[in-house]
C-alpha positions as a printed NumPy array, in Angstrom:
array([[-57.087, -59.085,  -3.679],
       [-57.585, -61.613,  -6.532],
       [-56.56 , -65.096,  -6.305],
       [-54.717, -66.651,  -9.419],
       [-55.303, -70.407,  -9.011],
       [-53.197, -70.822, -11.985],
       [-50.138, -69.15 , -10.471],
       [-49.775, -70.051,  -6.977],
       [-50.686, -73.972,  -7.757],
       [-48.399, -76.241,  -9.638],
       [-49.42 , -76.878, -13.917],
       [-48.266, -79.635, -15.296],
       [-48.695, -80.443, -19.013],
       [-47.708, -84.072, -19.991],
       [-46.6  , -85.27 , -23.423],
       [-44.779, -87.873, -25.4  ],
       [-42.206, -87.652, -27.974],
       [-39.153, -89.284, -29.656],
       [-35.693, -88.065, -30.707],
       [-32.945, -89.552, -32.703],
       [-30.024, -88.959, -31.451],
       [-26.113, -90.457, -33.018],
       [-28.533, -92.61 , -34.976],
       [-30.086, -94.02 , -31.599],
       [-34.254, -93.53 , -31.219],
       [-34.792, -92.295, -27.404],
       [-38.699, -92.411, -26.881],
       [-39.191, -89.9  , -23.768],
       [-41.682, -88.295, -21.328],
       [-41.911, -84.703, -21.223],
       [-43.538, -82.206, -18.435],
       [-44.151, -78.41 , -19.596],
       [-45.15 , -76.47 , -16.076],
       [-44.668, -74.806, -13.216],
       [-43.161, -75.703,  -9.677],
       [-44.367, -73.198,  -6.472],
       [-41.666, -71.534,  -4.578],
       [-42.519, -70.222,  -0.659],
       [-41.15 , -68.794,   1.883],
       [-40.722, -69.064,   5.274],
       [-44.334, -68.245,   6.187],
       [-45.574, -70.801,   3.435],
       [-46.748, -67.749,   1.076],
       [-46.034, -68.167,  -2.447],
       [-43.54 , -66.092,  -3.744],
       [-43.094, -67.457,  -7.429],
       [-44.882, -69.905, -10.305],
       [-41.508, -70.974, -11.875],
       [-42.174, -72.656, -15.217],
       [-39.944, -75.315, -16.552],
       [-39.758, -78.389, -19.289],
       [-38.254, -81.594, -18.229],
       [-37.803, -84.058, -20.534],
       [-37.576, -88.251, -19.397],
       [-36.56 , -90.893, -21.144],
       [-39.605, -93.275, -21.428],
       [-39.397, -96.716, -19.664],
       [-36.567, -96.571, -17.448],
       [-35.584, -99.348, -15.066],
       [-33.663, -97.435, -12.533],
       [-33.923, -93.785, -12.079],
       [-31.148, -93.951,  -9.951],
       [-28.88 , -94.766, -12.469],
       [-30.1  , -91.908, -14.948],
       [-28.41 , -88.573, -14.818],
       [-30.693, -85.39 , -14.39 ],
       [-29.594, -82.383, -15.453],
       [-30.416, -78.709, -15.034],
       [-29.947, -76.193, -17.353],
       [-30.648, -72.329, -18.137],
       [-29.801, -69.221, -19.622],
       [-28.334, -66.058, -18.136],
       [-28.697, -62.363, -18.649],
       [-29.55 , -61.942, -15.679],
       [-32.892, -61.785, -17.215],
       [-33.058, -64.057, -20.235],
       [-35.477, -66.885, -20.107],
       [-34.637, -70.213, -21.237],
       [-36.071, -70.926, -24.795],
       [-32.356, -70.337, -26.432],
       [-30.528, -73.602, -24.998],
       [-33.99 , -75.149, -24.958],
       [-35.141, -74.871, -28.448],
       [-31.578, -73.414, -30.26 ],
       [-29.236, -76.285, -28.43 ],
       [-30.031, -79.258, -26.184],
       [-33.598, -80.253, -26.459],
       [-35.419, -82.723, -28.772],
       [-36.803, -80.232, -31.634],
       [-33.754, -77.528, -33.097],
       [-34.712, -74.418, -34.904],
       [-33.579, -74.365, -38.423],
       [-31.298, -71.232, -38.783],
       [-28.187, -69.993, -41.167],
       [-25.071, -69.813, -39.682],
       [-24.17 , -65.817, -40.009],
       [-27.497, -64.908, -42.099],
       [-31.527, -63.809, -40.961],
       [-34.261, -65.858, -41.662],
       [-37.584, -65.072, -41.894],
       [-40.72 , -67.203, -41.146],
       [-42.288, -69.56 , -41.986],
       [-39.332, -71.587, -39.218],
       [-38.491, -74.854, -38.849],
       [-37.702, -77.78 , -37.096],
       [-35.678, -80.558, -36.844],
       [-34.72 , -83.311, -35.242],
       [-31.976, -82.459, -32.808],
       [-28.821, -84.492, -33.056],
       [-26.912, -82.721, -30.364],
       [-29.802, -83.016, -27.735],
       [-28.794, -84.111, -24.438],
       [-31.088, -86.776, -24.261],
       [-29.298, -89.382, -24.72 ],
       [-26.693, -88.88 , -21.873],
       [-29.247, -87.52 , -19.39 ],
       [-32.528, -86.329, -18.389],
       [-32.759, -82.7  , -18.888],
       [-34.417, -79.818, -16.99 ],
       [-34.565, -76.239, -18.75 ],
       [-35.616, -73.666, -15.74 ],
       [-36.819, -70.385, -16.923],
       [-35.613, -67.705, -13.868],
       [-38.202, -65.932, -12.204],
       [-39.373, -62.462, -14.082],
       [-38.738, -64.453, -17.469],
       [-40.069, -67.126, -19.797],
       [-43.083, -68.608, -18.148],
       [-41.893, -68.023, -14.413],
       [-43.78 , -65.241, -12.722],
       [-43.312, -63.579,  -9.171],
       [-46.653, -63.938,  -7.23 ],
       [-47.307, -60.612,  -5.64 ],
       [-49.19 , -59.549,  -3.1  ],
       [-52.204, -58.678,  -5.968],
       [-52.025, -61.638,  -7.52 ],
       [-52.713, -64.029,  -3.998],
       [-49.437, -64.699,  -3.188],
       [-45.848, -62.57 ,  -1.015],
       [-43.029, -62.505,  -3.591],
       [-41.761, -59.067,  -5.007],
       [-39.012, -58.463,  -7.176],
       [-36.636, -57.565,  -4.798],
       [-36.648, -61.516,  -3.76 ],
       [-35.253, -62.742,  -6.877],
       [-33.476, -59.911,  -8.754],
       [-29.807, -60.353,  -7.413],
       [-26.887, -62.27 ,  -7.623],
       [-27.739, -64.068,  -3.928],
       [-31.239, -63.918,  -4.351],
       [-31.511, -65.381,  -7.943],
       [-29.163, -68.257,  -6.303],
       [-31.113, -69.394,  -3.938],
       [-34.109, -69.412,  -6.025],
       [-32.79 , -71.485,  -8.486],
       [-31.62 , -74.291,  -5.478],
       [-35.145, -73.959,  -3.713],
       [-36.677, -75.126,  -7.091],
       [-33.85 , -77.727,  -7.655],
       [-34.615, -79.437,  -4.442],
       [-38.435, -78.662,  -4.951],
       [-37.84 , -81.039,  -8.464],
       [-36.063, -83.63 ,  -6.595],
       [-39.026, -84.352,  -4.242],
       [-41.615, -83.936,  -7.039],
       [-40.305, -86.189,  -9.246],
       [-37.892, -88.896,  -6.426],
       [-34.948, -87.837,  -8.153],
       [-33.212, -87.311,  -5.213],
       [-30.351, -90.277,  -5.969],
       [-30.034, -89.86 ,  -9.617],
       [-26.775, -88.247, -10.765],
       [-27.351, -84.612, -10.562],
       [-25.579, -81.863, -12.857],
       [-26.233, -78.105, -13.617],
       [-25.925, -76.796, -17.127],
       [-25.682, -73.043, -17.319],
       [-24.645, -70.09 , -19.971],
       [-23.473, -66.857, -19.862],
       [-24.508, -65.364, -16.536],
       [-26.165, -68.947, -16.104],
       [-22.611, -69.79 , -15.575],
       [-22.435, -66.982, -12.897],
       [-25.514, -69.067, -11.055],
       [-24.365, -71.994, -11.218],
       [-21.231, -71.025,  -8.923],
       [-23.751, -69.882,  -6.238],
       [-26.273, -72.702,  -6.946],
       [-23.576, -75.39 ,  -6.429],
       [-22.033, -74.064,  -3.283],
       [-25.889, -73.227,  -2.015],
       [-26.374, -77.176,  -2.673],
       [-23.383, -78.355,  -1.336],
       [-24.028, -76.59 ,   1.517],
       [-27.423, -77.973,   2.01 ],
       [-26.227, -82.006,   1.671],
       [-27.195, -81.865,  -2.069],
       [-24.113, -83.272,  -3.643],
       [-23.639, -82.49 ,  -7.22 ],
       [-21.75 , -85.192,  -9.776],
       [-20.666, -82.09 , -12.499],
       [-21.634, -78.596, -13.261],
       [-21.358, -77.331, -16.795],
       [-20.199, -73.72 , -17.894],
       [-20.867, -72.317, -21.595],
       [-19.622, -68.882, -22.332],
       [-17.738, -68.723, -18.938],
       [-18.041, -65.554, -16.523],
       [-17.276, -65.703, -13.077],
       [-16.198, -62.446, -12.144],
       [-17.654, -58.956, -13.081],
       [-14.388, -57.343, -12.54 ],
       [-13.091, -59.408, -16.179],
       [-15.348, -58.471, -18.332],
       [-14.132, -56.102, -21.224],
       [-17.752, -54.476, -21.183],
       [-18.106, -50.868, -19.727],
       [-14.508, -51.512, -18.921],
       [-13.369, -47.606, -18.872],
       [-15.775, -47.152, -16.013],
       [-13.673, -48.931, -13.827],
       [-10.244, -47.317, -14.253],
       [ -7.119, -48.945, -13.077],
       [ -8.339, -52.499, -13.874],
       [ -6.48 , -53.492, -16.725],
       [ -7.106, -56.992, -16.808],
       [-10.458, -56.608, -18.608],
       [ -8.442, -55.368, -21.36 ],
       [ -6.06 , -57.972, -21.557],
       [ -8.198, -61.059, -20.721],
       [-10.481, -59.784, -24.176],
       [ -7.449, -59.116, -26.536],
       [ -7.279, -62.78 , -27.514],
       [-10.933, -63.167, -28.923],
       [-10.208, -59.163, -30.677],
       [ -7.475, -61.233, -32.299],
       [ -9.192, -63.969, -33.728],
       [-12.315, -62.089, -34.782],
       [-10.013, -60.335, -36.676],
       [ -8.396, -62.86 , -38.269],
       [-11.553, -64.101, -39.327],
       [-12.604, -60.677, -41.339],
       [ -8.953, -61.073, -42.846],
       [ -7.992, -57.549, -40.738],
       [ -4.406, -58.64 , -40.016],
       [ -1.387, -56.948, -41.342],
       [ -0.338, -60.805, -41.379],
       [ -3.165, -62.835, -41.647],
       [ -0.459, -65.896, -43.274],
       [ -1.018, -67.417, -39.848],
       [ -3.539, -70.004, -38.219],
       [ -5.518, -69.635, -35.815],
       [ -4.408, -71.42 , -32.947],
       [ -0.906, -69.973, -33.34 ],
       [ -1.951, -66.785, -33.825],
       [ -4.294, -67.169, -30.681],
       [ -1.572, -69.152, -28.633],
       [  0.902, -65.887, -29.104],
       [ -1.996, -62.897, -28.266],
       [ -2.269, -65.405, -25.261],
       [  1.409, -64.788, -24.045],
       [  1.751, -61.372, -24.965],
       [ -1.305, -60.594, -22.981],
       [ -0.073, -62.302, -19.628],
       [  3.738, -60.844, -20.506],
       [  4.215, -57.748, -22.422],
       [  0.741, -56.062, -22.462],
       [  0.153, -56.747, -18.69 ],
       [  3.734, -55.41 , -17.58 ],
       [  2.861, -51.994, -20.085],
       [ -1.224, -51.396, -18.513],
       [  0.419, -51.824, -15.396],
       [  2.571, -48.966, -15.926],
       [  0.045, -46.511, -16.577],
       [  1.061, -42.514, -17.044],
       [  5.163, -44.348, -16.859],
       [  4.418, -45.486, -19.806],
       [  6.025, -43.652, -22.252],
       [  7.966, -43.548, -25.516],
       [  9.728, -46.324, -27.503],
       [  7.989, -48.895, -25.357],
       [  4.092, -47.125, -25.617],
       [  4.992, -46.727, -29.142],
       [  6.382, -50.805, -29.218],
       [  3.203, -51.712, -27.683],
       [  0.566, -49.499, -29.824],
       [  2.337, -50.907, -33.047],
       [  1.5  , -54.837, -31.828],
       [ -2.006, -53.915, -31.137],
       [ -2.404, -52.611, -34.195],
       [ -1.139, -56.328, -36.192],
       [ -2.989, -58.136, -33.2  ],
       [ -6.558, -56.112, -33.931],
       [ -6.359, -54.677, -37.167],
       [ -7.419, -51.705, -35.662],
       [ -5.892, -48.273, -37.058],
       [ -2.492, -47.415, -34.97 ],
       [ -4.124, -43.716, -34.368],
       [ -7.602, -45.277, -33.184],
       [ -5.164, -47.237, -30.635],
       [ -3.433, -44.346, -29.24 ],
       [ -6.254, -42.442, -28.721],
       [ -7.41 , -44.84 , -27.13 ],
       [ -4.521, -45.212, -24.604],
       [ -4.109, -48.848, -25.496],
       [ -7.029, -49.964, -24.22 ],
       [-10.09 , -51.092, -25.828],
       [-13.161, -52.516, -24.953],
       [-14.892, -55.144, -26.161],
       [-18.061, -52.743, -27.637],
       [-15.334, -50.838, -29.248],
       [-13.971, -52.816, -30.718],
       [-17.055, -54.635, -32.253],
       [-17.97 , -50.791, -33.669],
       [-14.613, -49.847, -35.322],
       [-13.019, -53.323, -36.757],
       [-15.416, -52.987, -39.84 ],
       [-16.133, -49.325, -39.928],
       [-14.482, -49.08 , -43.02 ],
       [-17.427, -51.03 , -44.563],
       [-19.94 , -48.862, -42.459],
       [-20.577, -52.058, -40.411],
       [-20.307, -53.695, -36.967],
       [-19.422, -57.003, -35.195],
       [-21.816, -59.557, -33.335],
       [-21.038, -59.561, -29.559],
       [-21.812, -63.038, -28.457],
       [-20.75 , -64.106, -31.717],
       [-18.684, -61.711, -33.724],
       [-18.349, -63.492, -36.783],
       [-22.162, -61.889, -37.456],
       [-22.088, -58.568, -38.65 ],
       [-24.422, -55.628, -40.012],
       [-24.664, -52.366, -40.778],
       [-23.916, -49.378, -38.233],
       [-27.238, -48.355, -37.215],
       [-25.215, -44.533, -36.145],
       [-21.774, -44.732, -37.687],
       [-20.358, -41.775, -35.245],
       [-21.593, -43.81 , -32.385],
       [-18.526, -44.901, -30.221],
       [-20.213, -48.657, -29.647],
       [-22.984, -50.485, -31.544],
       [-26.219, -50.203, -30.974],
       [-27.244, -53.609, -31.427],
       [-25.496, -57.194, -31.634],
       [-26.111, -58.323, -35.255],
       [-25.647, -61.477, -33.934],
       [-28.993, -61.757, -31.631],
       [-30.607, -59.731, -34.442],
       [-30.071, -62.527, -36.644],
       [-32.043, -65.393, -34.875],
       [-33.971, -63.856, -32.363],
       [-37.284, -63.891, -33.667],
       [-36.991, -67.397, -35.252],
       [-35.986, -68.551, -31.616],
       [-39.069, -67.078, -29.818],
       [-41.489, -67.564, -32.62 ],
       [-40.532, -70.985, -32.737],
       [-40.458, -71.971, -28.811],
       [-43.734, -70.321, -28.787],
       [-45.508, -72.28 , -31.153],
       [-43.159, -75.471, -30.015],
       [-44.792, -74.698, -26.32 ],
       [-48.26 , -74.56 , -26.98 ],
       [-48.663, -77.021, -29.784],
       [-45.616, -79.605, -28.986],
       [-45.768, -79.358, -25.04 ],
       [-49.72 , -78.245, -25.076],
       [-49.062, -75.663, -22.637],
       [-49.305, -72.203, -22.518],
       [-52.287, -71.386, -24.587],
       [-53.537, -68.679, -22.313],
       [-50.464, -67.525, -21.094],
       [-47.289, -64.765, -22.858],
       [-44.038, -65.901, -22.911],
       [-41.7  , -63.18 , -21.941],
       [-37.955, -64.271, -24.008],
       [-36.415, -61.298, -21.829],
       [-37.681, -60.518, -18.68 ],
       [-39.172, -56.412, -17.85 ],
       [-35.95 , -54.288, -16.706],
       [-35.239, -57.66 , -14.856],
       [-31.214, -56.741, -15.201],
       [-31.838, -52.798, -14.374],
       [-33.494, -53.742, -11.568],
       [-30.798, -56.747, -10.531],
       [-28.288, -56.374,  -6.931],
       [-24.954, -57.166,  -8.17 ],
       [-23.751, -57.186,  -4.621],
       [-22.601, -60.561,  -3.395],
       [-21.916, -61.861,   0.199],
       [-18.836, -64.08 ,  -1.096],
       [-18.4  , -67.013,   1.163],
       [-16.714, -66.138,   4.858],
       [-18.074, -62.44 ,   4.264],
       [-20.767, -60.997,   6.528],
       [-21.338, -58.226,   3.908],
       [-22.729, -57.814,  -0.064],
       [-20.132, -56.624,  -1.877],
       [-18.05 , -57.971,  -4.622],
       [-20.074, -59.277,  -8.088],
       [-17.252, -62.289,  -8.111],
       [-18.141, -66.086,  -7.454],
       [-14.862, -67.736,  -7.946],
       [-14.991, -68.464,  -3.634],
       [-18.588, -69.995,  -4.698],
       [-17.411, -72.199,  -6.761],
       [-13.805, -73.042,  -5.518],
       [-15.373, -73.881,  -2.065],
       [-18.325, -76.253,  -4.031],
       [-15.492, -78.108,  -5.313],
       [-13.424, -78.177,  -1.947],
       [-17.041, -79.189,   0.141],
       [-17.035, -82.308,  -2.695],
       [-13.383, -83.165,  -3.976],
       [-15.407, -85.153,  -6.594],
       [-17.389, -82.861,  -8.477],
       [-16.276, -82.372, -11.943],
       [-15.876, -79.006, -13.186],
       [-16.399, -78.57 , -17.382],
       [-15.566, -75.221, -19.097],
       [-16.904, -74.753, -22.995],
       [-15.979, -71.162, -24.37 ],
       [-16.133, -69.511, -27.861],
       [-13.147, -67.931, -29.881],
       [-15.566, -65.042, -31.23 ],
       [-17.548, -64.361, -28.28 ],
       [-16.594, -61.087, -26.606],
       [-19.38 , -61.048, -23.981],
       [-17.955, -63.386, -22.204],
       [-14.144, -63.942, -23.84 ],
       [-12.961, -67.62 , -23.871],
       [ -9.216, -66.425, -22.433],
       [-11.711, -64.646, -19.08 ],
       [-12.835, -67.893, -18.853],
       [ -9.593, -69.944, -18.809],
       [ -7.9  , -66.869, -16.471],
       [-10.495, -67.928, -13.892],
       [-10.259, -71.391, -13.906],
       [ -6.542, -70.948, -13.18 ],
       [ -7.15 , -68.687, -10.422],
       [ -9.736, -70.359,  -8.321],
       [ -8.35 , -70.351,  -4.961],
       [ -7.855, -74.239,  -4.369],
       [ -5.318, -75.808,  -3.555]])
């Protein structure tokens, strides 16, 4: 067996730098490394890298927010709400086009720093976080930290670890997470709660608390016709924005306001229906998904009336041989097969992808002066093909259901006084804004 000194011990890189944010210089301290996660035999199961940036010179720590933020997947490190978002330095990008390198950065105007410290975690398997097997010196194996429950409590065992590391224990304390990183944060902040770790807000970008609403893969679960409904709002307004309406003299908001109601009303009462559903009304119905999608009337009925997100991203534009973005749909680009039923890539991660990794890269090792010797893995190996999407949903002695609206509903019953912020995206159809909203009325509270 070979040791790796530099895995199961903690790195730390230290640096200084300065941003300017709202016209306001914040001087600050940053940290690039790694924190060690063990288990209950004091074996090292992970090297979990992280960034955390401090604003220099501060009086009271106490009175300084912390927050901790990451990206989803499952399987997606960190470096796109590090380097693309919230941190100091901002990758120069178009809005809807490619760019090529040489990249650039800039000054970040809408980094964080100036509200709170920040933390960007990269989860284990990703990034610059590594699981320390058994032939590498350490007792951690995949199978620890590639699941809903297990991925949770990895992420609180390092958030407590970075509280006693760094005496941040009574400094305001928030999580920041997207996408699935949402999806974490609803274990993480019950897991916390539960532990005496009171949280002061958690954060949710690109909302998605429940497997069961998501428009993805939808016709694999039949008989669950809210995927199809929650998604028809953001179908809607990426249409409008390609001009694909039969009436496009109509803004936004009412037009989005109206899919909204018909969804929850007319559409809902017709899915429900099923094989009843028949004549004037299936006709009635087909005809208003047609002006609500653009999509052809005959693609519609073939389609029984439901379409999925994918689908919809392949056929809105396949009159110009194209296809829609998925996280953001108002990126497009060509069909790579045009007969395919769904894309085969997202135009819109195409677009920016290698600027974002080129650019943390060289950010990390000449910015942060860390990482020289080490490869920085964006998207984790197979990390989601390999993830349980079983959950033991609070009160249940069993993994079963990939849904962590009890998570979160009984975090915010433990502490009546943490805050609860939703941020969502007409145009995203990974994770649609109206999901997002659906959920947030349907936490069971009281």
């Amino acid at each position: 067996m070979k040791i790796d000194s530099l895995l199961i011990k903690p790195q730390k890189s230290q640096t200084k730098g300065s941003v300017t944010v709202e016209g306001k210089l914040i001087n600050y301290d940053a940290v690039a490394g790694t924190l060690i996660l063990k288990n209950a035999k004091d074996s090292a199961t992970c090297s979990v890298f992280y960034t955390a940036y401090f604003k220099s010179a501060q009086a009271d720590e106490s009175k300084r927010p912390v927050t901790f933020i990451y990206n989803g997947g499952p399987g997606s490190a960190t470096l796109w709400l590090h380097i693309g978002a919230f941190g100091p330095q901002r990758v120069v990008i178009n809005d809807t086009e490619r760019v090529l390198p040489p990249y650039k950065t800039i000054n970040n105007d809408y980094s964080l720093l100036d509200a709170s410290d920040l933390v960007f975690i990269d989860a284990p398997g990703t990034g610059g976080s590594q699981i320390i097997t058994k032939d590498k010196g350490g007792a951690g194996t995949p199978k620890e930290f590639y699941g809903i429950d297990e991925d949770g409590k990895a992420f609180s065992s390092f958030i407590t670890t970075f509280l006693s590391t760094y005496n941040r224990w009574n400094s305001p304390k928030y999580l920041f997470g997207e996408s699935y990183g949402t999806f974490r944060s609803a274990v993480v902040a019950n897991n916390l709660e539960q532990q005496g770790v009171d949280l002061n807000g958690v954060i949710l970008l690109s909302q998605l608390l429940s497997y069961n609403n998501t428009s993805d893969e939808a016709e694999l679960d039949p008989g669950s016709e809210l995927r199809y409904e929650l998604a028809l709002p953001s179908c809607a307004a990426t249409a409008w924005y390609y001009k694909k309406l039969p009436n496009q003299n109509v803004t936004l908001e009412a037009l989005v306001k109206e899919v909204e109601e018909f969804s929850l009303n007319e559409y809902a009462v017709a899915l429900n229906k099923g094989s009843m559903l028949k004549g004037a009304e299936y006709d009635n119905i087909a005809t208003k998904l047609h002006n609500y999608t653009g999509l052809p009337e005959a693609y519609i009925r073939k389609a029984n009336l439901r379409i999925t997100g994918p689908e919809f991203e392949k056929t809105l534009l396949a009159d110009e041989g194209k296809v829609t973005g998925r996280l953001d749909t108002r990126f497009s680009g060509y069909a790579m097969d045009p007969l395919a039923k769904t894309p085969n890539y997202d135009p819109h991660g195409a677009s920016f992808e290698g600027a974002f990794i080129a650019t943390f890269n060289n950010y990390l090792r000449t910015n942060l002066n860390y990482g020289k010797d080490i490869e920085y893995h964006a998207f984790g190996n197979n990390v989601g093909g390999q993830w349980d999407f079983r959950h033991k949903v609070p009160g249940s002695e069993m993994k079963m259901y990939a849904n962590v609206m009890p998570d979160l509903a009984q975090a915010m019953i433990f502490n009546p006084k943490l805050k609860v912020q939703l941020n969502m995206s007409y145009y995203d159809l990974g994770t649609p804004f109206f999901e997002g909203i659906y959920e947030m009325q349907h936490l069971p509270i009281p």
